[in-house]
Amino acid sequence: MLEAAVQEVSSDLSKAEQQRLSDIKVEVVDLEGAALGQAKASTIYIDINAAGYGWFIDETPLDHSEFQYDSQLSLIALPGSKAEGLIDLWTVIRHELGHLLGYEHTDQGVMEATLEPGMRKLPVWDQETDLFFASLKEETELLSF
């Protein structure tokens, strides 16, 4: 999953940033409290049990098939999907990669300071998201949350 995340972000990075990401390793540890992940130096530390919620480890993290769009930069797990009620490891890895690249917390998207179970955060408004919303018809019924 780390390799896929690094590949996904690498095209937008400088050669120096790409090199920094190629040296990153992941360690699974027991982090304190509600911490899901932590980035220090060239290591991403992942909590052993996702702060007690359990991990959703997506075998196909780029297709988002277990989720539906909640907002521009948020997806929510489909009822009955394998992601429902679990912490999305893909989002946590992308978030910690962001910290290693120098990004701070934001109000929306993958760099938000918190993550709820069953949520996936997106890093940017991308073409896939744009196409999804463009495909909606005026009479499309959307669910409110």
Coordinates of N, CA, C and O in Angstrom, one line a residue:
M1 N 0.8 -1.2 0.0 CA 0.0 0.0 0.0 C 0.9 1.3 0.0 O 0.5 2.2 -0.7
L2 N 2.0 1.2 0.7 CA 2.9 2.4 0.7 C 3.4 2.6 -0.7 O 3.5 3.7 -1.1
E3 N 3.8 1.5 -1.4 CA 4.4 1.7 -2.7 C 3.3 2.3 -3.7 O 3.7 3.2 -4.4
A4 N 2.1 1.9 -3.6 CA 1.0 2.5 -4.4 C 0.8 4.0 -4.1 O 0.6 4.8 -5.0
A5 N 0.8 4.3 -2.8 CA 0.7 5.7 -2.4 C 1.8 6.6 -2.9 O 1.6 7.7 -3.4
V6 N 3.0 6.1 -2.8 CA 4.2 6.8 -3.3 C 4.1 7.0 -4.8 O 4.4 8.1 -5.3
Q7 N 3.7 6.0 -5.5 CA 3.6 6.1 -7.0 C 2.5 7.1 -7.3 O 2.7 7.9 -8.2
E8 N 1.4 7.1 -6.6 CA 0.3 8.0 -6.9 C 0.8 9.5 -6.7 O 0.4 10.3 -7.5
V9 N 1.5 9.8 -5.7 CA 1.9 11.2 -5.5 C 3.2 11.6 -6.2 O 3.5 12.8 -6.4
S10 N 4.0 10.7 -6.6 CA 5.3 11.0 -7.2 C 5.3 11.9 -8.4 O 6.2 12.7 -8.6
S11 N 4.3 11.8 -9.3 CA 4.4 12.5 -10.5 C 4.3 14.0 -10.2 O 4.7 14.8 -11.1
D12 N 3.8 14.4 -9.1 CA 3.6 15.8 -8.7 C 4.8 16.4 -7.9 O 4.8 17.5 -7.5
L13 N 5.8 15.6 -7.7 CA 6.9 15.9 -6.8 C 8.2 16.2 -7.6 O 8.4 15.7 -8.7
S14 N 9.1 16.9 -6.9 CA 10.4 17.2 -7.4 C 11.3 15.9 -7.2 O 10.9 15.0 -6.5
K15 N 12.4 15.8 -7.9 CA 13.3 14.6 -7.8 C 13.7 14.4 -6.4 O 13.8 13.3 -5.9
A16 N 14.0 15.5 -5.7 CA 14.4 15.4 -4.3 C 13.3 14.8 -3.4 O 13.6 14.0 -2.5
E17 N 12.1 15.3 -3.6 CA 11.0 14.8 -2.8 C 10.7 13.3 -3.2 O 10.4 12.5 -2.3
Q18 N 10.8 12.9 -4.5 CA 10.7 11.5 -4.9 C 11.7 10.7 -4.2 O 11.4 9.6 -3.7
Q19 N 12.9 11.1 -4.1 CA 14.0 10.4 -3.5 C 13.7 10.2 -2.0 O 13.9 9.1 -1.4
R20 N 13.2 11.3 -1.3 CA 12.9 11.2 0.1 C 11.8 10.1 0.3 O 11.9 9.3 1.3
L21 N 10.8 10.1 -0.6 CA 9.7 9.1 -0.4 C 10.2 7.6 -0.7 O 9.7 6.7 -0.1
S22 N 11.2 7.5 -1.5 CA 11.7 6.1 -1.8 C 12.4 5.5 -0.6 O 12.5 4.3 -0.5
D23 N 12.8 6.3 0.4 CA 13.5 5.8 1.6 C 12.5 5.6 2.7 O 13.0 5.1 3.8
I24 N 11.2 5.8 2.6 CA 10.3 5.7 3.7 C 10.0 4.2 4.0 O 9.9 3.4 3.1
K25 N 9.9 3.9 5.3 CA 9.5 2.6 5.7 C 8.3 2.7 6.6 O 8.0 3.8 7.2
V26 N 7.6 1.7 6.8 CA 6.4 1.6 7.7 C 6.7 0.6 8.8 O 7.2 -0.5 8.6
E27 N 6.3 1.1 10.0 CA 6.4 0.2 11.2 C 5.1 0.2 11.9 O 4.4 1.2 12.1
V28 N 4.6 -1.0 12.3 CA 3.4 -1.2 13.0 C 3.7 -1.3 14.5 O 4.5 -2.1 14.9
V29 N 3.2 -0.3 15.2 CA 3.5 -0.2 16.7 C 2.2 0.1 17.4 O 1.1 0.3 16.8
D30 N 2.3 0.1 18.7 CA 1.1 0.4 19.6 C 1.2 1.9 19.9 O 1.9 2.2 20.9
L31 N 0.6 2.8 19.2 CA 0.6 4.2 19.4 C -0.3 4.5 20.6 O -1.3 3.8 20.8
E32 N -0.1 5.6 21.3 CA -0.9 6.0 22.5 C -2.2 6.6 22.1 O -2.3 7.2 21.0
G33 N -3.2 6.3 22.9 CA -4.5 7.0 22.7 C -5.2 6.7 21.4 O -5.2 5.6 20.9
A34 N -5.7 7.7 20.8 CA -6.5 7.6 19.6 C -5.6 7.8 18.3 O -6.2 8.0 17.2
A35 N -4.3 7.8 18.5 CA -3.4 8.1 17.3 C -3.5 6.9 16.4 O -3.4 5.7 16.8
L36 N -3.7 7.2 15.1 CA -3.7 6.2 14.1 C -2.4 6.0 13.4 O -2.0 4.9 13.0
G37 N -1.7 7.1 13.2 CA -0.4 7.1 12.5 C 0.4 8.2 13.0 O -0.1 9.2 13.6
Q38 N 1.7 8.1 12.7 CA 2.6 9.2 13.0 C 3.8 9.1 12.1 O 4.3 8.0 11.7
A39 N 4.3 10.2 11.7 CA 5.5 10.3 10.8 C 6.6 11.0 11.4 O 6.5 12.1 12.0
K40 N 7.8 10.3 11.4 CA 9.0 10.9 12.0 C 10.2 10.5 11.1 O 10.3 9.3 10.7
A41 N 11.0 11.4 10.7 CA 12.2 11.2 9.9 C 11.7 10.5 8.6 O 11.0 11.1 7.8
S42 N 12.1 9.3 8.4 CA 11.7 8.6 7.1 C 10.9 7.4 7.5 O 10.9 6.4 6.7
T43 N 10.1 7.4 8.6 CA 9.3 6.3 9.0 C 7.9 6.7 9.3 O 7.6 7.8 9.9
I44 N 6.9 5.9 8.8 CA 5.5 6.1 9.1 C 5.2 5.0 10.1 O 5.4 3.8 9.9
Y45 N 4.7 5.4 11.3 CA 4.3 4.5 12.3 C 2.8 4.3 12.3 O 2.1 5.3 12.3
I46 N 2.3 3.1 12.2 CA 0.9 2.8 12.1 C 0.5 2.1 13.3 O 1.1 1.1 13.8
D47 N -0.6 2.5 14.0 CA -1.1 1.8 15.2 C -1.5 0.4 14.9 O -2.2 0.1 13.8
I48 N -1.2 -0.5 15.8 CA -1.4 -1.9 15.5 C -2.9 -2.3 15.3 O -3.2 -3.2 14.5
N49 N -3.8 -1.6 15.9 CA -5.3 -1.9 15.8 C -6.1 -0.7 15.4 O -7.4 -0.7 15.7
A50 N -5.6 0.3 14.9 CA -6.3 1.5 14.5 C -7.1 2.1 15.6 O -8.3 2.4 15.5
A51 N -6.4 2.3 16.8 CA -7.0 2.8 18.0 C -8.2 2.1 18.4 O -9.2 2.6 19.0
G52 N -8.2 0.7 18.2 CA -9.3 -0.1 18.6 C -10.4 -0.3 17.6 O -11.3 -1.2 17.7
Y53 N -10.4 0.4 16.5 CA -11.5 0.3 15.5 C -11.2 -0.8 14.4 O -12.1 -1.3 13.8
G54 N -9.9 -1.1 14.2 CA -9.5 -2.1 13.2 C -9.3 -1.4 11.9 O -9.8 -0.3 11.6
W55 N -8.5 -2.0 11.1 CA -8.1 -1.4 9.8 C -8.9 -1.9 8.6 O -9.1 -3.1 8.5
F56 N -9.2 -1.1 7.7 CA -9.7 -1.5 6.4 C -8.4 -1.4 5.5 O -7.9 -0.3 5.2
I57 N -8.0 -2.6 5.0 CA -6.8 -2.7 4.2 C -7.3 -3.0 2.8 O -7.7 -4.1 2.5
D58 N -7.3 -2.0 2.0 CA -7.9 -2.0 0.6 C -6.9 -2.6 -0.4 O -5.8 -2.1 -0.6
E59 N -7.3 -3.7 -1.0 CA -6.5 -4.4 -2.0 C -6.4 -3.6 -3.3 O -5.5 -3.8 -4.1
T60 N -7.4 -2.7 -3.5 CA -7.4 -1.9 -4.7 C -7.7 -0.4 -4.3 O -8.8 0.1 -4.6
P61 N -6.8 0.2 -3.7 CA -7.1 1.5 -3.1 C -7.4 2.7 -4.0 O -7.9 3.7 -3.6
L62 N -7.1 2.5 -5.3 CA -7.3 3.6 -6.3 C -8.7 3.5 -6.9 O -9.1 4.5 -7.6
D63 N -9.5 2.4 -6.7 CA -10.8 2.4 -7.3 C -12.0 2.8 -6.4 O -13.1 3.1 -6.9
H64 N -11.8 2.9 -5.1 CA -12.8 3.4 -4.1 C -14.1 2.7 -4.2 O -15.1 3.3 -3.9
S65 N -14.1 1.5 -4.7 CA -15.4 0.8 -4.9 C -16.2 0.5 -3.6 O -17.4 0.2 -3.7
E66 N -15.6 0.5 -2.5 CA -16.2 0.3 -1.2 C -16.9 1.5 -0.6 O -17.5 1.5 0.4
F67 N -16.7 2.7 -1.3 CA -17.2 3.9 -0.8 C -18.1 4.7 -1.8 O -18.2 4.3 -3.0
Q68 N -18.8 5.6 -1.2 CA -19.6 6.5 -2.1 C -19.2 8.0 -1.7 O -18.7 8.2 -0.6
Y69 N -19.4 8.9 -2.6 CA -19.0 10.3 -2.3 C -19.9 10.9 -1.3 O -21.1 10.8 -1.3
D70 N -19.2 11.5 -0.3 CA -19.9 12.3 0.8 C -19.8 13.8 0.5 O -20.7 14.5 0.8
S71 N -18.6 14.2 0.0 CA -18.4 15.6 -0.3 C -17.2 15.6 -1.3 O -16.8 14.5 -1.7
Q72 N -16.8 16.8 -1.7 CA -15.7 16.9 -2.7 C -14.5 16.1 -2.3 O -13.8 15.4 -3.1
L73 N -14.1 16.1 -1.0 CA -12.9 15.4 -0.6 C -13.1 14.3 0.4 O -12.1 13.9 1.0
S74 N -14.3 13.8 0.5 CA -14.6 12.7 1.5 C -15.4 11.6 0.8 O -16.4 11.9 0.1
L75 N -15.1 10.4 1.2 CA -15.9 9.3 0.8 C -16.4 8.6 2.0 O -15.7 8.6 3.1
I76 N -17.5 7.9 2.0 CA -18.1 7.2 3.1 C -18.3 5.8 2.7 O -18.7 5.5 1.6
A77 N -18.0 4.8 3.6 CA -18.1 3.4 3.3 C -19.6 3.1 3.0 O -20.5 3.5 3.6
L78 N -19.7 2.3 1.9 CA -21.1 1.8 1.6 C -21.5 0.8 2.7 O -20.7 0.1 3.3
P79 N -22.8 0.9 3.1 CA -23.3 0.0 4.1 C -23.1 -1.5 3.6 O -23.3 -1.9 2.5
G80 N -22.6 -2.3 4.6 CA -22.3 -3.7 4.3 C -20.9 -3.9 3.6 O -20.6 -5.1 3.4
S81 N -20.2 -2.9 3.3 CA -18.9 -3.1 2.6 C -17.9 -3.4 3.6 O -18.0 -3.3 4.8
K82 N -16.7 -4.0 3.2 CA -15.6 -4.3 4.1 C -15.1 -3.1 4.8 O -14.4 -3.3 5.8
A83 N -15.3 -1.9 4.3 CA -14.7 -0.7 4.9 C -15.6 -0.1 6.0 O -15.1 0.7 6.8
E84 N -16.8 -0.6 6.0 CA -17.8 0.0 7.0 C -17.3 -0.2 8.4 O -16.9 -1.3 8.9
G85 N -17.2 0.9 9.2 CA -16.8 0.9 10.6 C -15.4 0.7 10.9 O -15.0 0.7 12.1
L86 N -14.5 0.7 9.9 CA -13.1 0.5 10.1 C -12.4 1.8 9.6 O -12.9 2.6 8.9
I87 N -11.1 1.9 10.1 CA -10.3 3.0 9.7 C -9.6 2.7 8.4 O -9.0 1.6 8.2
D88 N -9.6 3.6 7.5 CA -9.0 3.4 6.1 C -7.5 3.6 6.2 O -7.0 4.7 6.3
L89 N -6.8 2.5 6.0 CA -5.3 2.5 6.1 C -4.8 3.4 4.9 O -3.8 4.1 5.1
W90 N -5.4 3.4 3.8 CA -5.0 4.2 2.6 C -5.0 5.7 3.0 O -4.0 6.4 2.7
T91 N -6.0 6.1 3.6 CA -6.1 7.5 4.0 C -5.0 7.9 5.0 O -4.3 8.9 4.9
V92 N -4.7 7.0 6.0 CA -3.7 7.3 7.0 C -2.3 7.3 6.4 O -1.5 8.2 6.7
I93 N -2.0 6.4 5.5 CA -0.7 6.4 4.8 C -0.6 7.6 4.0 O 0.5 8.3 4.1
R94 N -1.6 8.0 3.2 CA -1.5 9.2 2.4 C -1.3 10.5 3.3 O -0.6 11.4 3.0
H95 N -2.0 10.5 4.5 CA -1.9 11.6 5.4 C -0.5 11.7 5.9 O 0.1 12.8 5.9
E96 N 0.1 10.6 6.4 CA 1.4 10.6 6.9 C 2.5 10.9 5.9 O 3.5 11.6 6.1
L97 N 2.3 10.5 4.6 CA 3.2 10.9 3.5 C 3.1 12.4 3.4 O 4.2 13.0 3.1
G98 N 2.0 13.0 3.5 CA 1.8 14.4 3.4 C 2.7 15.1 4.4 O 3.4 16.1 4.1
H99 N 2.7 14.6 5.7 CA 3.5 15.2 6.7 C 5.0 15.1 6.4 O 5.7 16.0 6.6
L100 N 5.4 13.9 5.9 CA 6.8 13.8 5.5 C 7.2 14.7 4.4 O 8.4 15.0 4.3
L101 N 6.3 15.1 3.6 CA 6.6 16.1 2.5 C 6.4 17.5 3.0 O 6.6 18.5 2.2
G102 N 6.1 17.7 4.3 CA 6.0 19.1 4.8 C 4.7 19.7 4.9 O 4.5 20.9 5.2
Y103 N 3.6 19.0 4.6 CA 2.3 19.5 4.6 C 1.7 19.5 6.0 O 2.0 18.6 6.8
E104 N 0.9 20.5 6.3 CA 0.3 20.7 7.6 C -1.2 20.2 7.5 O -1.7 20.0 6.4
H105 N -1.9 20.2 8.6 CA -3.3 19.8 8.6 C -4.1 20.9 7.9 O -3.8 22.1 7.9
T106 N -5.2 20.4 7.3 CA -6.1 21.3 6.6 C -7.5 21.0 7.1 O -7.8 20.1 7.9
D107 N -8.5 21.8 6.6 CA -9.9 21.7 7.1 C -10.6 20.6 6.3 O -11.6 20.1 6.8
Q108 N -10.1 20.2 5.1 CA -10.7 19.2 4.3 C -9.7 18.3 3.7 O -8.6 18.6 3.5
G109 N -10.2 17.1 3.3 CA -9.3 16.2 2.6 C -8.4 15.3 3.4 O -8.5 15.2 4.6
V110 N -7.4 14.8 2.7 CA -6.5 13.8 3.3 C -5.7 14.4 4.5 O -5.2 13.6 5.4
M111 N -5.5 15.7 4.5 CA -4.7 16.3 5.6 C -5.5 16.8 6.7 O -5.0 17.5 7.6
E112 N -6.8 16.4 6.8 CA -7.5 16.7 8.0 C -6.9 16.1 9.3 O -6.3 15.0 9.2
A113 N -7.0 16.7 10.4 CA -6.4 16.2 11.6 C -7.0 14.9 12.2 O -6.4 14.2 12.9
T114 N -8.3 14.7 11.8 CA -9.0 13.5 12.4 C -9.6 12.7 11.2 O -9.8 13.2 10.1
L115 N -9.9 11.4 11.5 CA -10.5 10.5 10.6 C -11.5 9.6 11.3 O -11.1 9.0 12.3
E116 N -12.7 9.6 10.8 CA -13.7 8.8 11.4 C -13.7 7.4 10.8 O -13.3 7.3 9.6
P117 N -14.1 6.4 11.5 CA -14.3 5.0 10.9 C -15.2 5.1 9.7 O -16.2 5.8 9.7
G118 N -14.8 4.3 8.7 CA -15.7 4.2 7.5 C -15.5 5.4 6.5 O -16.3 5.5 5.6
M119 N -14.5 6.3 6.7 CA -14.3 7.4 5.9 C -13.0 7.2 5.1 O -12.0 6.7 5.6
R120 N -13.0 7.7 3.9 CA -11.8 7.9 3.1 C -11.7 9.3 2.6 O -12.6 9.9 2.2
K121 N -10.5 9.9 2.8 CA -10.3 11.3 2.4 C -9.4 11.3 1.2 O -8.5 10.5 1.0
L122 N -9.8 12.3 0.3 CA -9.1 12.4 -1.0 C -8.1 13.6 -0.9 O -8.4 14.6 -0.2
P123 N -7.0 13.5 -1.6 CA -6.0 14.6 -1.5 C -6.3 15.9 -2.2 O -6.0 16.9 -1.8
V124 N -7.0 15.7 -3.3 CA -7.3 16.9 -4.2 C -8.6 16.7 -4.9 O -9.1 15.5 -5.0
W125 N -9.2 17.7 -5.4 CA -10.3 17.6 -6.3 C -9.8 17.1 -7.6 O -9.1 17.8 -8.3
D126 N -10.0 15.8 -7.9 CA -9.4 15.2 -9.1 C -10.4 15.0 -10.2 O -11.6 15.1 -10.1
Q127 N -9.9 14.5 -11.3 CA -10.7 14.2 -12.5 C -11.8 13.2 -12.2 O -13.0 13.4 -12.6
E128 N -11.5 12.2 -11.5 CA -12.5 11.1 -11.1 C -13.6 11.7 -10.3 O -14.8 11.4 -10.6
T129 N -13.3 12.6 -9.4 CA -14.4 13.2 -8.6 C -15.2 14.1 -9.5 O -16.4 14.2 -9.4
D130 N -14.5 14.9 -10.3 CA -15.2 15.8 -11.2 C -16.1 15.1 -12.1 O -17.3 15.5 -12.4
L131 N -15.7 14.0 -12.7 CA -16.6 13.2 -13.6 C -17.8 12.6 -12.9 O -18.9 12.6 -13.4
F132 N -17.6 12.2 -11.6 CA -18.7 11.7 -10.9 C -19.8 12.7 -10.7 O -20.9 12.5 -11.0
F133 N -19.4 13.9 -10.2 CA -20.4 15.0 -10.0 C -21.0 15.5 -11.3 O -22.1 15.9 -11.4
A134 N -20.2 15.5 -12.4 CA -20.7 15.9 -13.7 C -21.7 15.0 -14.2 O -22.6 15.4 -15.0
S135 N -21.6 13.7 -13.8 CA -22.6 12.7 -14.3 C -23.9 12.8 -13.7 O -24.9 12.2 -14.1
L136 N -24.1 13.5 -12.6 CA -25.3 13.6 -11.8 C -26.3 14.4 -12.6 O -26.0 15.5 -13.2
K137 N -27.5 14.0 -12.7 CA -28.6 14.7 -13.3 C -29.3 15.6 -12.3 O -29.3 15.3 -11.1
E138 N -30.0 16.6 -12.8 CA -30.7 17.5 -11.9 C -31.7 16.7 -11.0 O -31.9 17.0 -9.8
E139 N -32.3 15.7 -11.5 CA -33.3 14.9 -10.8 C -32.7 13.8 -9.9 O -33.4 13.0 -9.3
T140 N -31.3 13.7 -9.9 CA -30.7 12.6 -9.1 C -31.0 12.9 -7.7 O -30.8 13.9 -7.1
E141 N -31.4 11.8 -7.0 CA -31.6 11.9 -5.6 C -30.4 11.6 -4.8 O -29.7 10.6 -4.9
L142 N -30.0 12.6 -4.0 CA -28.8 12.5 -3.2 C -29.2 12.3 -1.7 O -30.2 12.8 -1.3
L143 N -28.4 11.4 -1.0 CA -28.7 11.2 0.4 C -28.0 12.3 1.2 O -26.9 12.6 1.0
S144 N -28.7 12.8 2.2 CA -28.1 13.7 3.1 C -27.6 13.0 4.3 O -28.1 12.0 4.7
F145 N -26.6 13.6 4.9 CA -26.0 13.0 6.1 C -26.0 13.9 7.3 O -26.0 15.1 7.2

